mmCIF file of C-alpha atoms and ligand atoms in Angstrom:
data_model
loop_
_atom_site.group_PDB
_atom_site.id
_atom_site.type_symbol
_atom_site.label_atom_id
_atom_site.label_comp_id
_atom_site.label_asym_id
_atom_site.label_seq_id
_atom_site.Cartn_x
_atom_site.Cartn_y
_atom_site.Cartn_z
ATOM 1 C CA MET A 1 -0.334 103.103 -75.001
ATOM 2 C CA PRO A 2 -0.311 106.699 -73.687
ATOM 3 C CA GLY A 3 -3.505 108.359 -72.835
ATOM 4 C CA PHE A 4 -1.590 111.698 -73.076
ATOM 5 C CA GLU A 5 -1.807 111.370 -76.703
ATOM 6 C CA LEU A 6 -5.619 112.110 -76.791
ATOM 7 C CA PHE A 7 -5.782 114.703 -74.038
ATOM 8 C CA GLY A 8 -8.588 117.141 -75.218
ATOM 9 C CA ASP A 9 -11.911 118.620 -74.546
ATOM 10 C CA GLN A 10 -13.532 116.172 -72.282
ATOM 11 C CA GLU A 11 -10.405 116.302 -69.912
ATOM 12 C CA ARG A 12 -10.410 120.196 -69.878
ATOM 13 C CA GLU A 13 -14.267 120.218 -69.017
ATOM 14 C CA GLU A 14 -13.701 117.880 -65.978
ATOM 15 C CA VAL A 15 -10.662 119.835 -64.535
ATOM 16 C CA ASN A 16 -12.700 122.994 -65.292
ATOM 17 C CA LYS A 17 -15.456 121.738 -62.997
ATOM 18 C CA VAL A 18 -13.053 121.354 -59.993
ATOM 19 C CA LEU A 19 -11.447 124.740 -61.019
ATOM 20 C CA ASP A 20 -14.729 126.324 -60.866
ATOM 21 C CA THR A 21 -15.046 125.317 -57.064
ATOM 22 C CA GLY A 22 -11.755 125.700 -56.019
ATOM 23 C CA VAL A 23 -11.730 122.530 -53.889
ATOM 24 C CA LEU A 24 -8.644 120.772 -55.016
ATOM 25 C CA MET A 25 -8.883 118.034 -52.151
ATOM 26 C CA ARG A 26 -10.831 115.095 -52.159
ATOM 27 C CA TYR A 27 -12.153 115.248 -48.616
ATOM 28 C CA GLY A 28 -14.360 117.679 -46.954
ATOM 29 C CA PHE A 29 -15.133 121.195 -47.913
ATOM 30 C CA ASP A 30 -18.691 119.983 -48.550
ATOM 31 C CA GLY A 31 -20.306 123.396 -48.733
ATOM 32 C CA MET A 32 -17.871 124.974 -51.151
ATOM 33 C CA ARG A 33 -17.633 121.951 -53.746
ATOM 34 C CA LYS A 34 -21.142 122.365 -55.529
ATOM 35 C CA GLY A 35 -21.429 118.658 -55.784
ATOM 36 C CA GLN A 36 -17.996 117.922 -57.506
ATOM 37 C CA TRP A 37 -16.469 114.845 -55.917
ATOM 38 C CA LYS A 38 -14.012 113.658 -58.792
ATOM 39 C CA ALA A 39 -12.170 111.134 -56.638
ATOM 40 C CA LEU A 40 -15.295 109.332 -55.684
ATOM 41 C CA GLU A 41 -16.733 109.713 -59.281
ATOM 42 C CA LEU A 42 -13.469 107.896 -60.572
ATOM 43 C CA GLU A 43 -13.590 105.200 -57.980
ATOM 44 C CA ALA A 44 -17.309 104.500 -58.913
ATOM 45 C CA ALA A 45 -16.443 104.435 -62.534
ATOM 46 C CA LEU A 46 -13.468 101.992 -61.871
ATOM 47 C CA CYS A 47 -15.748 99.552 -59.865
ATOM 48 C CA ARG A 48 -18.175 99.551 -62.714
ATOM 49 C CA ARG A 49 -15.542 98.910 -65.353
ATOM 50 C CA MET A 50 -13.495 96.407 -63.507
ATOM 51 C CA GLU A 51 -16.427 94.504 -62.070
ATOM 52 C CA VAL A 52 -15.524 94.943 -58.322
ATOM 53 C CA ASN A 53 -17.075 96.214 -55.141
ATOM 54 C CA HIS A 54 -14.435 98.593 -54.198
ATOM 55 C CA ALA A 55 -11.639 100.934 -55.289
ATOM 56 C CA GLN A 56 -9.270 103.352 -53.803
ATOM 57 C CA LEU A 57 -7.609 106.153 -55.707
ATOM 58 C CA VAL A 58 -4.247 107.184 -54.562
ATOM 59 C CA SER A 59 -1.323 109.408 -55.734
ATOM 60 C CA SER A 60 0.538 106.971 -58.061
ATOM 61 C CA GLY A 61 0.629 103.476 -58.947
ATOM 62 C CA THR A 62 3.514 102.943 -56.702
ATOM 63 C CA ALA A 63 1.401 104.121 -54.001
ATOM 64 C CA ALA A 64 -1.337 101.702 -54.998
ATOM 65 C CA LEU A 65 0.960 98.982 -54.608
ATOM 66 C CA THR A 66 2.237 100.238 -51.214
ATOM 67 C CA VAL A 67 -1.146 100.852 -49.902
ATOM 68 C CA ALA A 68 -2.338 97.498 -51.160
ATOM 69 C CA LEU A 69 0.197 95.464 -49.341
ATOM 70 C CA ALA A 70 -0.209 97.800 -46.091
ATOM 71 C CA SER A 71 -3.851 97.159 -46.382
ATOM 72 C CA ALA A 72 -3.765 93.354 -46.651
ATOM 73 C CA GLY A 73 -1.546 93.423 -43.419
ATOM 74 C CA VAL A 74 1.746 92.923 -45.237
ATOM 75 C CA GLY A 75 4.905 94.233 -42.882
ATOM 76 C CA ALA A 76 8.370 94.008 -42.035
ATOM 77 C CA GLY A 77 10.062 90.799 -43.026
ATOM 78 C CA ASP A 78 7.348 89.279 -45.090
ATOM 79 C CA GLU A 79 8.158 88.145 -48.374
ATOM 80 C CA VAL A 80 6.817 89.229 -51.732
ATOM 81 C CA ILE A 81 7.481 87.297 -54.852
ATOM 82 C CA MET A 82 7.668 89.021 -58.049
ATOM 83 C CA PRO A 83 9.232 88.890 -61.527
ATOM 84 C CA THR A 84 12.718 89.898 -62.675
ATOM 85 C CA PHE A 85 11.153 91.851 -65.490
ATOM 86 C CA THR A 86 8.828 94.584 -64.072
ATOM 87 C CA PHE A 87 9.189 98.317 -62.991
ATOM 88 C CA VAL A 88 11.349 99.406 -60.050
ATOM 89 C CA ALA A 89 8.242 100.550 -58.416
ATOM 90 C CA SER A 90 7.063 96.872 -57.462
ATOM 91 C CA PHE A 91 10.103 96.256 -55.368
ATOM 92 C CA GLU A 92 9.964 99.840 -53.986
ATOM 93 C CA SER A 93 6.485 99.495 -52.770
ATOM 94 C CA VAL A 94 7.596 96.264 -51.069
ATOM 95 C CA LEU A 95 10.590 97.702 -49.288
ATOM 96 C CA ALA A 96 8.615 101.064 -48.497
ATOM 97 C CA ILE A 97 6.645 98.818 -45.893
ATOM 98 C CA GLY A 98 9.807 96.882 -44.480
ATOM 99 C CA ALA A 99 8.966 93.733 -46.544
ATOM 100 C CA VAL A 100 11.295 91.770 -48.584
ATOM 101 C CA PRO A 101 11.054 91.486 -52.343
ATOM 102 C CA VAL A 102 12.013 88.038 -53.708
ATOM 103 C CA LEU A 103 12.666 88.275 -57.467
ATOM 104 C CA VAL A 104 12.156 85.161 -59.748
ATOM 105 C CA ASP A 105 12.298 84.030 -63.216
ATOM 106 C CA ILE A 106 9.900 85.078 -65.909
ATOM 107 C CA ASP A 107 8.841 82.450 -68.983
ATOM 108 C CA ASP A 108 7.761 83.191 -72.614
ATOM 109 C CA THR A 109 4.724 85.125 -71.192
ATOM 110 C CA LEU A 110 7.288 87.921 -70.052
ATOM 111 C CA THR A 111 5.648 87.521 -66.659
ATOM 112 C CA LEU A 112 6.052 85.324 -63.723
ATOM 113 C CA ASP A 113 6.796 81.737 -64.206
ATOM 114 C CA PRO A 114 4.518 79.658 -61.969
ATOM 115 C CA LYS A 115 7.460 76.943 -61.397
ATOM 116 C CA ALA A 116 9.904 79.608 -60.375
ATOM 117 C CA VAL A 117 7.425 81.007 -57.975
ATOM 118 C CA ALA A 118 6.682 77.454 -56.372
ATOM 119 C CA ALA A 119 10.438 76.999 -55.935
ATOM 120 C CA ALA A 120 10.728 80.274 -54.113
ATOM 121 C CA ILE A 121 7.896 80.002 -51.536
ATOM 122 C CA THR A 122 9.062 79.866 -47.939
ATOM 123 C CA PRO A 123 7.202 80.165 -44.559
ATOM 124 C CA ARG A 124 7.763 83.850 -44.794
ATOM 125 C CA THR A 125 6.118 84.310 -48.076
ATOM 126 C CA LYS A 126 3.044 86.353 -47.752
ATOM 127 C CA VAL A 127 2.403 87.501 -51.225
ATOM 128 C CA VAL A 128 2.727 86.684 -54.800
ATOM 129 C CA MET A 129 2.701 89.781 -56.893
ATOM 130 C CA PRO A 130 2.429 89.088 -60.827
ATOM 131 C CA VAL A 131 3.164 92.019 -62.908
ATOM 132 C CA HIS A 132 1.088 92.167 -66.220
ATOM 133 C CA MET A 133 4.012 93.462 -68.322
ATOM 134 C CA CYS A 134 3.573 95.402 -71.610
ATOM 135 C CA GLY A 135 -0.326 94.933 -71.729
ATOM 136 C CA SER A 136 -0.380 91.155 -71.151
ATOM 137 C CA MET A 137 -0.768 88.816 -68.088
ATOM 138 C CA ALA A 138 0.524 86.065 -66.004
ATOM 139 C CA ASP A 139 -0.942 82.583 -65.948
ATOM 140 C CA LEU A 140 -3.335 83.435 -63.283
ATOM 141 C CA ASP A 141 -5.016 80.368 -62.573
ATOM 142 C CA ALA A 142 -1.442 78.551 -61.855
ATOM 143 C CA LEU A 143 -0.799 81.369 -59.579
ATOM 144 C CA LYS A 144 -3.922 81.476 -57.773
ATOM 145 C CA GLU A 145 -3.770 77.356 -57.122
ATOM 146 C CA LEU A 146 -0.425 77.963 -55.600
ATOM 147 C CA CYS A 147 -1.586 80.933 -53.479
ATOM 148 C CA ASP A 148 -4.638 79.154 -52.140
ATOM 149 C CA LYS A 149 -2.603 75.962 -51.631
ATOM 150 C CA HIS A 150 -0.146 77.894 -49.505
ATOM 151 C CA ASP A 151 -2.463 80.663 -48.240
ATOM 152 C CA ILE A 152 -0.710 83.320 -49.811
ATOM 153 C CA LEU A 153 -2.163 86.528 -51.134
ATOM 154 C CA LEU A 154 -2.155 87.185 -54.841
ATOM 155 C CA ILE A 155 -1.875 90.984 -55.584
ATOM 156 C CA GLU A 156 -1.869 91.942 -59.340
ATOM 157 C CA ASP A 157 0.335 94.893 -60.601
ATOM 158 C CA ALA A 158 -1.836 95.679 -63.507
ATOM 159 C CA CYS A 159 -0.267 99.005 -63.957
ATOM 160 C CA GLN A 160 0.618 98.487 -67.646
ATOM 161 C CA ALA A 161 -2.375 96.239 -68.330
ATOM 162 C CA ILE A 162 -5.636 98.137 -67.753
ATOM 163 C CA GLY A 163 -8.416 96.799 -70.055
ATOM 164 C CA GLY A 164 -6.819 93.533 -70.603
ATOM 165 C CA THR A 165 -8.798 90.331 -69.611
ATOM 166 C CA TYR A 166 -8.128 86.892 -68.418
ATOM 167 C CA LYS A 167 -11.064 84.205 -68.943
ATOM 168 C CA GLY A 168 -13.495 87.189 -69.234
ATOM 169 C CA LYS A 169 -12.402 89.066 -66.102
ATOM 170 C CA PRO A 170 -10.585 92.350 -65.984
ATOM 171 C CA LEU A 171 -7.180 92.226 -65.043
ATOM 172 C CA GLY A 172 -6.751 93.641 -61.609
ATOM 173 C CA SER A 173 -9.932 92.170 -60.514
ATOM 174 C CA ILE A 174 -8.576 88.568 -60.255
ATOM 175 C CA GLY A 175 -6.227 88.617 -57.187
ATOM 176 C CA ASP A 176 -7.136 89.686 -53.621
ATOM 177 C CA LEU A 177 -6.000 93.237 -54.782
ATOM 178 C CA GLY A 178 -5.169 94.844 -58.028
ATOM 179 C CA CYS A 179 -3.109 97.922 -58.869
ATOM 180 C CA PHE A 180 -3.362 100.443 -61.576
ATOM 181 C CA SER A 181 -0.995 103.446 -62.475
ATOM 182 C CA PHE A 182 -2.394 106.666 -64.068
ATOM 183 C CA ASP A 183 1.096 108.261 -64.505
ATOM 184 C CA TYR A 184 1.522 110.294 -67.733
ATOM 185 C CA VAL A 185 2.789 107.311 -69.882
ATOM 186 C CA LYS A 186 0.132 104.823 -68.855
ATOM 187 C CA THR A 187 -2.993 103.573 -71.044
ATOM 188 C CA ILE A 188 -5.330 106.312 -69.451
ATOM 189 C CA THR A 189 -3.628 108.901 -67.208
ATOM 190 C CA CYS A 190 -4.504 111.451 -64.328
ATOM 191 C CA GLY A 191 -1.156 113.046 -64.880
ATOM 192 C CA GLU A 192 -0.140 111.283 -61.566
ATOM 193 C CA GLY A 193 -2.374 108.827 -59.869
ATOM 194 C CA GLY A 194 -2.999 105.298 -59.246
ATOM 195 C CA ALA A 195 -5.625 102.948 -57.932
ATOM 196 C CA LEU A 196 -6.147 99.742 -56.018
ATOM 197 C CA ILE A 197 -9.248 97.430 -56.684
ATOM 198 C CA THR A 198 -10.608 94.617 -54.469
ATOM 199 C CA ASN A 199 -13.951 92.759 -53.482
ATOM 200 C CA ASN A 200 -12.550 92.734 -49.906
ATOM 201 C CA GLU A 201 -14.420 95.251 -47.655
ATOM 202 C CA THR A 202 -11.909 95.223 -45.011
ATOM 203 C CA TYR A 203 -8.921 95.892 -47.450
ATOM 204 C CA LYS A 204 -10.981 98.833 -48.935
ATOM 205 C CA LYS A 205 -11.579 100.269 -45.270
ATOM 206 C CA HIS A 206 -7.927 99.941 -44.643
ATOM 207 C CA ALA A 207 -6.840 101.384 -47.777
ATOM 208 C CA ASP A 208 -9.305 104.501 -47.449
ATOM 209 C CA HIS A 209 -7.907 105.032 -43.895
ATOM 210 C CA TYR A 210 -4.133 104.460 -44.584
ATOM 211 C CA SER A 211 -3.841 106.463 -47.584
ATOM 212 C CA ASP A 212 -5.087 109.467 -45.671
ATOM 213 C CA HIS A 213 -3.017 109.274 -42.356
ATOM 214 C CA GLY A 214 -5.191 106.574 -40.665
ATOM 215 C CA HIS A 215 -8.115 108.949 -40.774
ATOM 216 C CA ASP A 216 -11.464 107.002 -40.375
ATOM 217 C CA HIS A 217 -13.437 109.191 -42.396
ATOM 218 C CA VAL A 218 -16.495 109.204 -39.992
ATOM 219 C CA GLY A 219 -18.657 112.234 -39.682
ATOM 220 C CA ASN A 220 -18.091 115.461 -41.556
ATOM 221 C CA ASP A 221 -15.540 117.175 -39.312
ATOM 222 C CA ARG A 222 -11.891 116.237 -40.393
ATOM 223 C CA GLY A 223 -10.429 117.501 -37.253
ATOM 224 C CA ALA A 224 -12.671 115.365 -35.060
ATOM 225 C CA GLU A 225 -11.987 112.172 -36.866
ATOM 226 C CA SER A 226 -10.200 109.448 -35.037
ATOM 227 C CA HIS A 227 -7.323 107.212 -36.299
ATOM 228 C CA PRO A 228 -7.745 103.454 -35.554
ATOM 229 C CA PHE A 229 -4.058 102.895 -36.864
ATOM 230 C CA LEU A 230 -1.021 104.533 -38.250
ATOM 231 C CA GLY A 231 -1.270 105.767 -41.915
ATOM 232 C CA TYR A 232 0.508 107.907 -44.334
ATOM 233 C CA ASN A 233 -0.477 110.582 -47.007
ATOM 234 C CA TYR A 234 -0.974 108.852 -50.405
ATOM 235 C CA ARG A 235 -4.084 110.895 -51.504
ATOM 236 C CA ILE A 236 -5.002 112.059 -54.875
ATOM 237 C CA SER A 237 -5.847 115.616 -55.776
ATOM 238 C CA GLU A 238 -9.147 116.382 -57.477
ATOM 239 C CA LEU A 239 -7.513 117.912 -60.350
ATOM 240 C CA ASN A 240 -5.663 114.671 -61.076
ATOM 241 C CA ALA A 241 -8.708 112.699 -60.414
ATOM 242 C CA ALA A 242 -10.877 115.055 -63.029
ATOM 243 C CA VAL A 243 -8.415 114.116 -65.690
ATOM 244 C CA GLY A 244 -8.999 110.314 -64.939
ATOM 245 C CA VAL A 245 -12.774 110.766 -64.909
ATOM 246 C CA ALA A 246 -12.533 111.802 -68.573
ATOM 247 C CA GLN A 247 -10.005 109.283 -69.470
ATOM 248 C CA ILE A 248 -11.747 106.199 -68.079
ATOM 249 C CA LYS A 249 -14.721 107.003 -70.248
ATOM 250 C CA ARG A 250 -12.255 106.746 -73.169
ATOM 251 C CA LEU A 251 -10.595 103.541 -72.109
ATOM 252 C CA ASP A 252 -12.638 100.914 -74.366
ATOM 253 C CA ASP A 253 -12.035 103.348 -77.408
ATOM 254 C CA PHE A 254 -8.301 103.309 -76.681
ATOM 255 C CA ILE A 255 -8.213 99.663 -76.293
ATOM 256 C CA ALA A 256 -9.885 99.365 -79.732
ATOM 257 C CA ILE A 257 -7.818 101.543 -81.463
ATOM 258 C CA GLN A 258 -4.612 99.849 -80.019
ATOM 259 C CA LYS A 259 -5.963 96.389 -80.942
ATOM 260 C CA GLU A 260 -6.412 97.615 -84.352
ATOM 261 C CA HIS A 261 -2.981 98.909 -84.759
ATOM 262 C CA TYR A 262 -1.366 95.754 -83.166
ATOM 263 C CA SER A 263 -3.302 93.615 -85.375
ATOM 264 C CA THR A 264 -1.960 95.311 -88.543
ATOM 265 C CA ILE A 265 1.689 95.277 -87.341
ATOM 266 C CA ARG A 266 1.292 91.573 -85.917
ATOM 267 C CA LYS A 267 -0.085 90.345 -89.110
ATOM 268 C CA ALA A 268 2.851 91.673 -91.075
ATOM 269 C CA LEU A 269 5.508 90.321 -88.751
ATOM 270 C CA ALA A 270 3.764 86.923 -88.509
ATOM 271 C CA GLY A 271 5.018 86.403 -92.299
ATOM 272 C CA VAL A 272 8.614 86.817 -91.084
ATOM 273 C CA GLU A 273 10.361 83.612 -90.669
ATOM 274 C CA GLY A 274 12.369 83.607 -87.384
ATOM 275 C CA VAL A 275 9.952 86.116 -85.563
ATOM 276 C CA THR A 276 7.976 84.550 -83.029
ATOM 277 C CA PHE A 277 5.299 86.219 -80.544
ATOM 278 C CA ARG A 278 5.219 86.395 -76.677
ATOM 279 C CA ARG A 279 2.700 83.524 -75.318
ATOM 280 C CA VAL A 280 -0.444 84.858 -73.858
ATOM 281 C CA PRO A 281 -1.833 82.540 -71.342
ATOM 282 C CA GLU A 282 -4.972 80.358 -72.448
ATOM 283 C CA GLY A 283 -8.007 82.466 -71.921
ATOM 284 C CA GLY A 284 -6.250 85.670 -71.731
ATOM 285 C CA GLU A 285 -6.707 88.859 -73.916
ATOM 286 C CA GLU A 286 -4.147 91.692 -73.878
ATOM 287 C CA ASN A 287 -4.784 95.462 -73.880
ATOM 288 C CA TYR A 288 -2.699 95.759 -76.878
ATOM 289 C CA SER A 289 -0.472 98.648 -75.666
ATOM 290 C CA PHE A 290 2.635 96.705 -76.892
ATOM 291 C CA LEU A 291 3.438 94.001 -79.437
ATOM 292 C CA ASN A 292 6.316 91.682 -78.263
ATOM 293 C CA ILE A 293 8.213 89.659 -80.421
ATOM 294 C CA PHE A 294 11.184 87.277 -80.089
ATOM 295 C CA LEU A 295 14.007 87.008 -82.548
ATOM 296 C CA PRO A 296 16.075 83.474 -82.407
ATOM 297 C CA ASP A 297 18.987 84.835 -80.328
ATOM 298 C CA GLU A 298 20.294 87.653 -78.453
ATOM 299 C CA GLU A 299 22.794 88.926 -81.200
ATOM 300 C CA MET A 300 20.146 89.039 -83.755
ATOM 301 C CA ALA A 301 17.506 90.770 -81.402
ATOM 302 C CA ARG A 302 20.322 93.446 -80.746
ATOM 303 C CA LYS A 303 20.863 93.875 -84.515
ATOM 304 C CA ALA A 304 17.063 93.890 -85.159
ATOM 305 C CA HIS A 305 16.644 96.602 -82.565
ATOM 306 C CA LYS A 306 19.357 98.770 -84.027
ATOM 307 C CA ALA A 307 18.289 98.193 -87.574
ATOM 308 C CA LEU A 308 14.679 99.142 -86.601
ATOM 309 C CA SER A 309 15.820 102.421 -85.077
ATOM 310 C CA GLU A 310 18.084 103.130 -88.092
ATOM 311 C CA ALA A 311 15.016 102.649 -90.471
ATOM 312 C CA GLY A 312 13.228 105.412 -88.345
ATOM 313 C CA ILE A 313 10.727 103.199 -86.154
ATOM 314 C CA ASP A 314 10.628 104.637 -83.010
ATOM 315 C CA GLY A 315 9.047 103.060 -79.735
ATOM 316 C CA CYS A 316 10.919 99.647 -80.097
ATOM 317 C CA PHE A 317 12.410 98.887 -76.858
ATOM 318 C CA TYR A 318 15.222 96.394 -75.959
ATOM 319 C CA TRP A 319 14.131 95.800 -72.160
ATOM 320 C CA PHE A 320 17.162 93.447 -71.595
ATOM 321 C CA ASP A 321 19.487 96.603 -71.405
ATOM 322 C CA ASN A 322 16.902 99.004 -69.957
ATOM 323 C CA ASN A 323 17.575 100.692 -66.472
ATOM 324 C CA TRP A 324 13.994 100.805 -65.374
ATOM 325 C CA HIS A 325 12.811 97.386 -66.474
ATOM 326 C CA TYR A 326 15.195 94.420 -65.851
ATOM 327 C CA ILE A 327 17.123 93.111 -63.199
ATOM 328 C CA LYS A 328 20.292 93.169 -65.051
ATOM 329 C CA LYS A 329 20.696 96.894 -64.219
ATOM 330 C CA TRP A 330 19.312 97.081 -60.615
ATOM 331 C CA ASP A 331 22.548 97.481 -58.579
ATOM 332 C CA HIS A 332 20.982 99.518 -56.098
ATOM 333 C CA LEU A 333 18.564 96.648 -55.390
ATOM 334 C CA LYS A 334 21.129 93.921 -55.464
ATOM 335 C CA LYS A 335 23.448 95.791 -53.113
ATOM 336 C CA ALA A 336 20.783 97.389 -51.141
ATOM 337 C CA THR A 337 21.943 100.775 -51.558
ATOM 338 C CA SER A 338 19.662 103.281 -49.735
ATOM 339 C CA LEU A 339 20.123 106.757 -48.250
ATOM 340 C CA GLY A 340 19.524 105.679 -44.662
ATOM 341 C CA LYS A 341 19.652 102.299 -42.937
ATOM 342 C CA LEU A 342 17.010 99.736 -44.292
ATOM 343 C CA PRO A 343 14.938 97.793 -41.894
ATOM 344 C CA GLN A 344 17.012 94.896 -40.203
ATOM 345 C CA ASP A 345 14.321 92.381 -41.487
ATOM 346 C CA VAL A 346 15.200 93.387 -45.027
ATOM 347 C CA LEU A 347 19.036 93.276 -44.640
ATOM 348 C CA ASP A 348 19.004 89.846 -43.054
ATOM 349 C CA ASN A 349 16.402 88.336 -45.588
ATOM 350 C CA LEU A 350 16.809 89.994 -48.831
ATOM 351 C CA PRO A 351 17.883 87.234 -51.235
ATOM 352 C CA ASP A 352 21.358 87.279 -53.012
ATOM 353 C CA HIS A 353 19.725 88.577 -56.467
ATOM 354 C CA GLU A 354 23.532 89.267 -57.722
ATOM 355 C CA GLY A 355 24.541 85.834 -57.278
ATOM 356 C CA ALA A 356 21.050 84.248 -58.358
ATOM 357 C CA ASP A 357 20.993 82.456 -61.673
ATOM 358 C CA PHE A 358 18.522 84.244 -63.780
ATOM 359 C CA SER A 359 19.635 82.567 -67.010
ATOM 360 C CA ALA A 360 15.970 81.692 -67.888
ATOM 361 C CA SER A 361 14.867 85.129 -67.903
ATOM 362 C CA ASP A 362 17.894 86.470 -69.740
ATOM 363 C CA HIS A 363 16.935 83.859 -72.504
ATOM 364 C CA TRP A 364 13.622 85.376 -73.095
ATOM 365 C CA MET A 365 14.606 89.145 -72.362
ATOM 366 C CA GLY A 366 17.750 88.888 -74.629
ATOM 367 C CA ARG A 367 15.798 87.889 -77.456
ATOM 368 C CA ASN A 368 12.640 90.327 -76.896
ATOM 369 C CA ILE A 369 11.889 93.347 -78.824
ATOM 370 C CA SER A 370 8.889 95.475 -77.336
ATOM 371 C CA VAL A 371 7.063 97.513 -79.822
ATOM 372 C CA LEU A 372 4.808 100.327 -78.311
ATOM 373 C CA ILE A 373 1.537 100.986 -79.923
ATOM 374 C CA LYS A 374 0.452 104.426 -80.227
ATOM 375 C CA LEU A 375 -2.979 105.909 -80.345
ATOM 376 C CA GLY A 376 -2.313 108.679 -82.364
ATOM 377 C CA TRP A 377 -1.130 106.863 -85.674
ATOM 378 C CA ASP A 378 -3.636 107.016 -88.703
ATOM 379 C CA GLN A 379 -4.184 103.775 -90.675
ATOM 380 C CA GLU A 380 -1.664 104.800 -93.280
ATOM 381 C CA THR A 381 1.104 105.254 -90.856
ATOM 382 C CA VAL A 382 0.290 101.990 -89.347
ATOM 383 C CA ALA A 383 0.622 100.167 -92.535
ATOM 384 C CA SER A 384 3.777 101.762 -93.644
ATOM 385 C CA ARG A 385 5.426 101.116 -90.087
ATOM 386 C CA ALA A 386 4.264 97.491 -90.422
ATOM 387 C CA SER A 387 5.774 96.636 -94.025
ATOM 388 C CA THR A 388 8.882 98.495 -93.010
ATOM 389 C CA MET A 389 9.400 96.480 -89.810
ATOM 390 C CA ALA A 390 8.684 93.337 -91.885
ATOM 391 C CA GLU A 391 11.297 94.406 -94.336
ATOM 392 C CA VAL A 392 13.922 95.318 -91.898
ATOM 393 C CA LEU A 393 13.393 92.213 -89.717
ATOM 394 C CA GLU A 394 13.538 89.931 -92.796
ATOM 395 C CA THR A 395 16.953 91.519 -94.058
ATOM 396 C CA VAL A 396 18.320 91.039 -90.391
ATOM 397 C CA LEU A 397 17.300 87.441 -90.074
ATOM 398 C CA LYS A 398 18.561 86.582 -93.682
ATOM 399 C CA ALA A 399 21.792 88.151 -92.986
ATOM 400 C CA GLY A 400 21.956 85.853 -89.745
HETATM 401 C C1 PLP B 1 3.952 102.546 -64.072
HETATM 402 C C2 PLP B 1 4.175 101.269 -63.317
HETATM 403 C C3 PLP B 1 4.100 101.232 -61.626
HETATM 404 C C4 PLP B 1 4.042 102.631 -60.895
HETATM 405 O O1 PLP B 1 3.304 103.533 -61.344
HETATM 406 P P1 PLP B 1 3.563 105.114 -60.975
HETATM 407 O O2 PLP B 1 2.333 105.504 -61.190
HETATM 408 O O3 PLP B 1 4.371 105.510 -62.008
HETATM 409 O O4 PLP B 1 4.176 105.399 -59.687
HETATM 410 C C5 PLP B 1 4.272 100.210 -61.144
HETATM 411 N N1 PLP B 1 4.329 98.984 -61.931
HETATM 412 C C6 PLP B 1 4.402 98.982 -63.274
HETATM 413 C C7 PLP B 1 4.423 97.477 -64.088
HETATM 414 C C8 PLP B 1 4.410 100.145 -63.894
HETATM 415 O O5 PLP B 1 4.672 100.000 -65.211
#
């Protein structure tokens, strides 16, 4: 998955164009910048590639989620439904604006179970936030139907799934807003960075102002700009945007490489009795950044994970025990441990995630192993990894 694997001349060239001008900020300094507007260039490229009208670059994927929520008018006490399997950033962004994260079960897609979402909707629900984990997507038609019925926003966290599609449309472009991360370990990287995309002109205007202290960006004197509403600083720098300008041109090549590697490994594992694969919703195509398999039970998954590691197969993740990606280890969220006092709306309405029954999520997470697909492997490496993995899994499954 990581774009950092293939950092090279194209990225260097774009960064040097910025260094030549010395203008590291995305706004202003028109006279000095010799026509270099890297953030604007990357936003235009994102609009083209994602088939949307608007994109707003920001400083991280977490910032993209926060700005997306704020731009759509989500605020204190509003509830945002999201999956138990995600990255901490998803609920961090919600808490950052004083809203309330409501975590619900996933299914065999490893993303939101639409039935669990339906059961969690209350009069306070403002957003459903599917997280397209490990390159594949939630059942977006089912979620959209629910959202339309209850007049709720759909905001896609597509930070791990850039380049994937659902019914022919790019992931991130299907909801009211969609968010990407360009941190250092994502499919394409800016070093640090993120973006939201939307077809809604008002949300774009809000995002543009909110991410830059509420500046209205009218005229060409920053000091004279007014602020129609309160904002914050979530700006990206031109240096980071420059890396992204080079990387997005390579996105389709990266996905093609991932698809080839993924397919080789999948074909080998498909022959192992007892191994099954994550369900991809009908009409969806992954971005092939991970291959996700299920073992028959938790014990077998643990044994398989250990055996793969002992056989020298790196990059296999057992998320069920992972600190960053699954609710089991999120005591700070469950106990609402923060440095200062949280907003009263959050304290009053945060669900009892500790006492909740997430056995349906445990069922899938406990059996899952996630295999990272790297860009840098050559064909020989992939073929040998695939056969080693198949052998290891066969041995584990035979032993029971
Ligand atoms: C990486 C990631 C984010 C946050 O992105 P940062 O750029 O690291 O802030 C949000 N959601 C998911 C699912 C992610 O994987």
